CSV table of C-alpha atoms in Angstrom, one decimal:
chain,number,residue,atom,x,y,z
A,1,MET,CA,3.0,-24.8,-30.1
A,2,ASN,CA,4.6,-27.5,-28.1
A,3,ILE,CA,5.7,-27.0,-24.4
A,4,SER,CA,9.3,-26.1,-25.4
A,5,GLU,CA,8.1,-23.4,-27.8
A,6,LEU,CA,5.6,-22.0,-25.3
A,7,VAL,CA,8.2,-21.7,-22.5
A,8,LYS,CA,10.8,-20.1,-24.8
A,9,LYS,CA,8.2,-17.6,-26.2
A,10,ASN,CA,7.1,-16.8,-22.6
A,11,ARG,CA,9.2,-13.8,-21.9
A,12,SER,CA,8.6,-10.9,-19.4
A,13,TYR,CA,7.0,-8.4,-21.7
A,14,ARG,CA,6.8,-4.8,-20.4
A,15,ARG,CA,5.3,-3.0,-23.4
A,16,PHE,CA,2.0,-3.8,-25.0
A,17,ARG,CA,-0.4,-2.8,-27.7
A,18,GLN,CA,-2.8,-1.3,-25.2
A,19,GLU,CA,-5.7,-1.0,-27.6
A,20,THR,CA,-5.8,-4.8,-28.0
A,21,ARG,CA,-8.1,-5.9,-25.3
A,22,ILE,CA,-8.2,-9.3,-23.7
A,23,SER,CA,-11.6,-10.7,-22.8
A,24,ARG,CA,-12.7,-11.8,-19.4
A,25,ASP,CA,-13.4,-15.2,-20.8
A,26,SER,CA,-9.7,-15.5,-21.8
A,27,LEU,CA,-8.6,-14.5,-18.3
A,28,THR,CA,-11.0,-17.0,-16.9
A,29,SER,CA,-9.6,-19.8,-19.0
A,30,TYR,CA,-6.1,-18.9,-17.7
A,31,ILE,CA,-7.3,-19.2,-14.2
A,32,ASP,CA,-8.7,-22.6,-15.0
A,33,LEU,CA,-5.2,-23.6,-16.0
A,34,ALA,CA,-3.9,-22.3,-12.7
A,35,ARG,CA,-6.7,-24.2,-10.9
A,36,HIS,CA,-5.5,-27.4,-12.4
A,37,SER,CA,-1.8,-26.8,-11.5
A,38,ALA,CA,-0.1,-28.2,-8.4
A,39,SER,CA,-0.8,-26.7,-5.0
A,40,ALA,CA,1.3,-27.5,-1.9
A,41,THR,CA,-0.6,-29.9,0.4
A,42,ASN,CA,-3.5,-29.4,-2.1
A,43,ARG,CA,-4.8,-26.5,0.0
A,44,GLN,CA,-5.6,-24.4,-3.0
A,45,PRO,CA,-5.4,-21.1,-1.2
A,46,LEU,CA,-5.2,-18.8,-4.2
A,47,LYS,CA,-7.9,-16.4,-5.3
A,48,TYR,CA,-7.8,-14.1,-8.3
A,49,LEU,CA,-9.1,-10.6,-9.3
A,50,LEU,CA,-9.5,-10.1,-13.0
A,51,TYR,CA,-9.4,-6.7,-14.7
A,52,THR,CA,-10.0,-6.2,-18.4
A,53,ASP,CA,-11.8,-2.8,-18.5
A,54,GLU,CA,-9.5,0.1,-19.5
A,55,SER,CA,-10.6,2.3,-16.6
A,56,ASP,CA,-10.0,-0.5,-14.1
A,57,CYS,CA,-6.5,-1.2,-15.7
A,58,SER,CA,-5.8,2.5,-15.3
A,59,ARG,CA,-6.5,2.2,-11.5
A,60,ILE,CA,-4.1,-0.8,-11.1
A,61,PHE,CA,-1.2,0.5,-13.1
A,62,PRO,CA,0.1,3.2,-10.6
A,63,TYR,CA,0.7,0.5,-8.0
A,64,THR,CA,3.0,-1.6,-10.2
A,65,ARG,CA,6.8,-1.2,-10.3
A,66,TRP,CA,8.5,-2.1,-13.6
A,67,ALA,CA,12.0,-3.4,-14.6
A,68,GLY,CA,14.3,-2.6,-11.7
A,69,TYR,CA,17.5,-2.9,-13.8
A,70,LEU,CA,16.2,-0.2,-16.2
A,71,LYS,CA,16.9,2.8,-13.9
A,72,ASP,CA,15.9,5.4,-16.4
A,73,TRP,CA,12.5,3.8,-17.2
A,74,ASP,CA,9.4,4.2,-15.1
A,75,GLY,CA,7.3,1.6,-16.9
A,76,PRO,CA,5.2,1.5,-20.1
A,77,GLU,CA,3.9,4.8,-21.3
A,78,GLU,CA,0.2,5.4,-22.1
A,79,GLY,CA,-0.5,3.3,-25.3
A,80,GLU,CA,2.0,0.6,-24.2
A,81,ARG,CA,0.4,-0.4,-20.9
A,82,PRO,CA,-1.2,-3.7,-20.2
A,83,SER,CA,-4.8,-4.3,-21.4
A,84,ALA,CA,-5.5,-6.7,-18.6
A,85,TYR,CA,-4.4,-7.6,-15.1
A,86,ILE,CA,-4.8,-10.7,-12.9
A,87,ILE,CA,-4.1,-10.1,-9.2
A,88,ILE,CA,-3.1,-13.3,-7.4
A,89,LEU,CA,-4.3,-13.3,-3.8
A,90,GLY,CA,-3.6,-15.6,-0.9
A,91,ASP,CA,-6.7,-16.5,1.1
A,92,ARG,CA,-5.7,-16.2,4.8
A,93,SER,CA,-8.8,-18.1,5.9
A,94,ILE,CA,-7.2,-21.2,4.3
A,95,THR,CA,-3.6,-20.7,5.2
A,96,ASP,CA,-0.9,-18.0,5.6
A,97,ASN,CA,1.7,-20.1,3.9
A,98,TYR,CA,1.3,-20.2,0.2
A,99,TYR,CA,4.6,-21.9,-0.5
A,100,VAL,CA,5.3,-21.6,-4.2
A,101,ASP,CA,1.7,-21.9,-5.3
A,102,HIS,CA,1.5,-18.4,-6.7
A,103,GLY,CA,4.7,-18.9,-8.9
A,104,ILE,CA,3.3,-22.2,-10.3
A,105,ALA,CA,-0.1,-20.5,-11.0
A,106,ALA,CA,1.5,-17.5,-12.6
A,107,GLN,CA,3.6,-19.6,-15.0
A,108,SER,CA,0.5,-21.6,-15.9
A,109,ILE,CA,-1.5,-18.4,-16.6
A,110,LEU,CA,1.3,-17.0,-18.7
A,111,LEU,CA,1.7,-20.1,-20.8
A,112,GLY,CA,-2.0,-20.0,-21.6
A,113,ALA,CA,-1.7,-16.3,-22.6
A,114,VAL,CA,1.3,-17.1,-24.8
A,115,GLU,CA,-0.6,-19.9,-26.5
A,116,ASP,CA,-3.4,-17.3,-27.3
A,117,GLY,CA,-0.8,-14.8,-28.8
A,118,TYR,CA,-0.5,-12.6,-25.7
A,119,GLY,CA,2.3,-12.0,-23.3
A,120,GLY,CA,2.8,-10.8,-19.8
A,121,CYS,CA,4.9,-9.9,-16.9
A,122,ILE,CA,4.8,-11.3,-13.4
A,123,ILE,CA,5.1,-8.3,-11.0
A,124,ALA,CA,6.1,-8.8,-7.4
A,125,SER,CA,7.3,-5.2,-6.9
A,126,ILE,CA,4.0,-3.7,-5.9
A,127,ASP,CA,2.8,-0.8,-3.7
A,128,ARG,CA,0.6,-3.3,-1.8
A,129,LYS,CA,-0.7,-0.9,0.8
A,130,GLY,CA,-1.9,1.5,-1.9
A,131,LEU,CA,-3.3,-1.2,-4.1
A,132,VAL,CA,-5.3,-2.7,-1.2
A,133,GLU,CA,-6.8,0.7,-0.4
A,134,GLU,CA,-7.5,1.4,-4.1
A,135,ILE,CA,-9.4,-1.9,-4.6
A,136,ARG,CA,-10.8,-2.0,-1.1
A,137,LEU,CA,-9.5,-5.5,-0.5
A,138,SER,CA,-10.6,-7.4,2.6
A,139,ASP,CA,-8.0,-8.3,5.2
A,140,LYS,CA,-8.9,-11.9,4.5
A,141,TYR,CA,-6.7,-11.7,1.4
A,142,GLU,CA,-3.0,-11.0,0.8
A,143,VAL,CA,-1.7,-9.5,-2.5
A,144,LEU,CA,0.9,-12.0,-3.7
A,145,LEU,CA,1.5,-11.1,-7.4
A,146,ILE,CA,0.1,-9.0,-10.3
A,147,ILE,CA,0.2,-10.4,-13.8
A,148,ALA,CA,0.2,-7.7,-16.4
A,149,LEU,CA,-1.1,-9.0,-19.8
A,150,GLY,CA,-1.5,-7.8,-23.3
A,151,LYS,CA,-0.4,-8.1,-26.9
A,152,PRO,CA,3.4,-7.6,-26.8
A,153,ALA,CA,4.7,-4.5,-28.4
A,154,GLU,CA,8.4,-5.2,-28.0
A,155,THR,CA,11.0,-7.8,-29.0
A,156,VAL,CA,12.7,-9.8,-26.2
A,157,VAL,CA,15.8,-11.8,-27.1
A,158,ILE,CA,17.8,-14.2,-25.0
A,159,ASP,CA,21.6,-13.6,-24.8
A,160,SER,CA,24.3,-15.6,-23.1
A,161,VAL,CA,25.6,-14.3,-19.8
A,162,LYS,CA,28.9,-12.5,-20.2
A,163,ASP,CA,31.3,-11.7,-17.3
A,164,ASP,CA,28.6,-13.0,-14.9
A,165,ASP,CA,26.4,-10.0,-15.7
A,166,ILE,CA,22.7,-11.2,-15.6
A,167,LYS,CA,21.1,-7.7,-15.8
A,168,TYR,CA,18.6,-7.3,-18.7
A,169,TRP,CA,19.0,-4.2,-20.9
A,170,ARG,CA,17.6,-2.5,-24.0
A,171,ASP,CA,19.6,-1.6,-27.1
A,172,GLU,CA,19.3,1.5,-29.2
A,173,ASN,CA,16.4,-0.1,-31.1
A,174,GLY,CA,14.4,-0.8,-28.0
A,175,THR,CA,15.0,-4.5,-28.2
A,176,HIS,CA,15.0,-6.0,-24.7
A,177,HIS,CA,18.0,-8.3,-24.0
A,178,VAL,CA,17.8,-11.0,-21.3
A,179,PRO,CA,21.1,-12.8,-20.4
A,180,LYS,CA,20.6,-16.5,-19.5
A,181,ARG,CA,23.2,-18.8,-18.0
A,182,GLY,CA,24.2,-21.8,-20.2
A,183,LEU,CA,23.2,-25.4,-19.4
A,184,ASP,CA,26.8,-26.2,-18.6
A,185,GLU,CA,26.6,-23.7,-15.7
A,186,LEU,CA,23.4,-25.1,-14.4
A,187,ILE,CA,23.9,-28.9,-14.4
A,188,ILE,CA,26.4,-30.0,-11.8
A,189,SER,CA,28.3,-33.2,-12.5
A,190,LYS,CA,29.8,-35.3,-9.7
């Protein structure tokens, strides 16, 4: 796939084929992509926790919050849950200002996963206090994002924004629709 295809295929997937495991080696290769990505002032303050074991993934799941616009959906059911997680941490001993490093890293990680036939979802809505207690995380680190990964078990399509409504939604077949603004709205001409 070229970069255009990778970016367009990289959607926020929220339902997965839970039985399809992702190896730790694959996750490590995605972190290597993040490692080679840009970092503000080149501080490189990000650290990563990798979870591939099914029991570890079960421990992480309760601290994630899914799809805020889907009010009647509490997240993927058993069998549709992620088969791996990457928790992106900020190392406070390096800096307490991570700028946009974690967003850049997350995108690099997801592009690597998409290239390998997986998909994911960047989760910022997290019960951080509960997660920190569950994984016994040192105060040296701050939880910035969780990336949920797996083999997608849903179809995500891009729609045009209508009536300025940008809320994603699911149709009667479970297809996930994501409205996107057109280029004519984004590029300002003077």
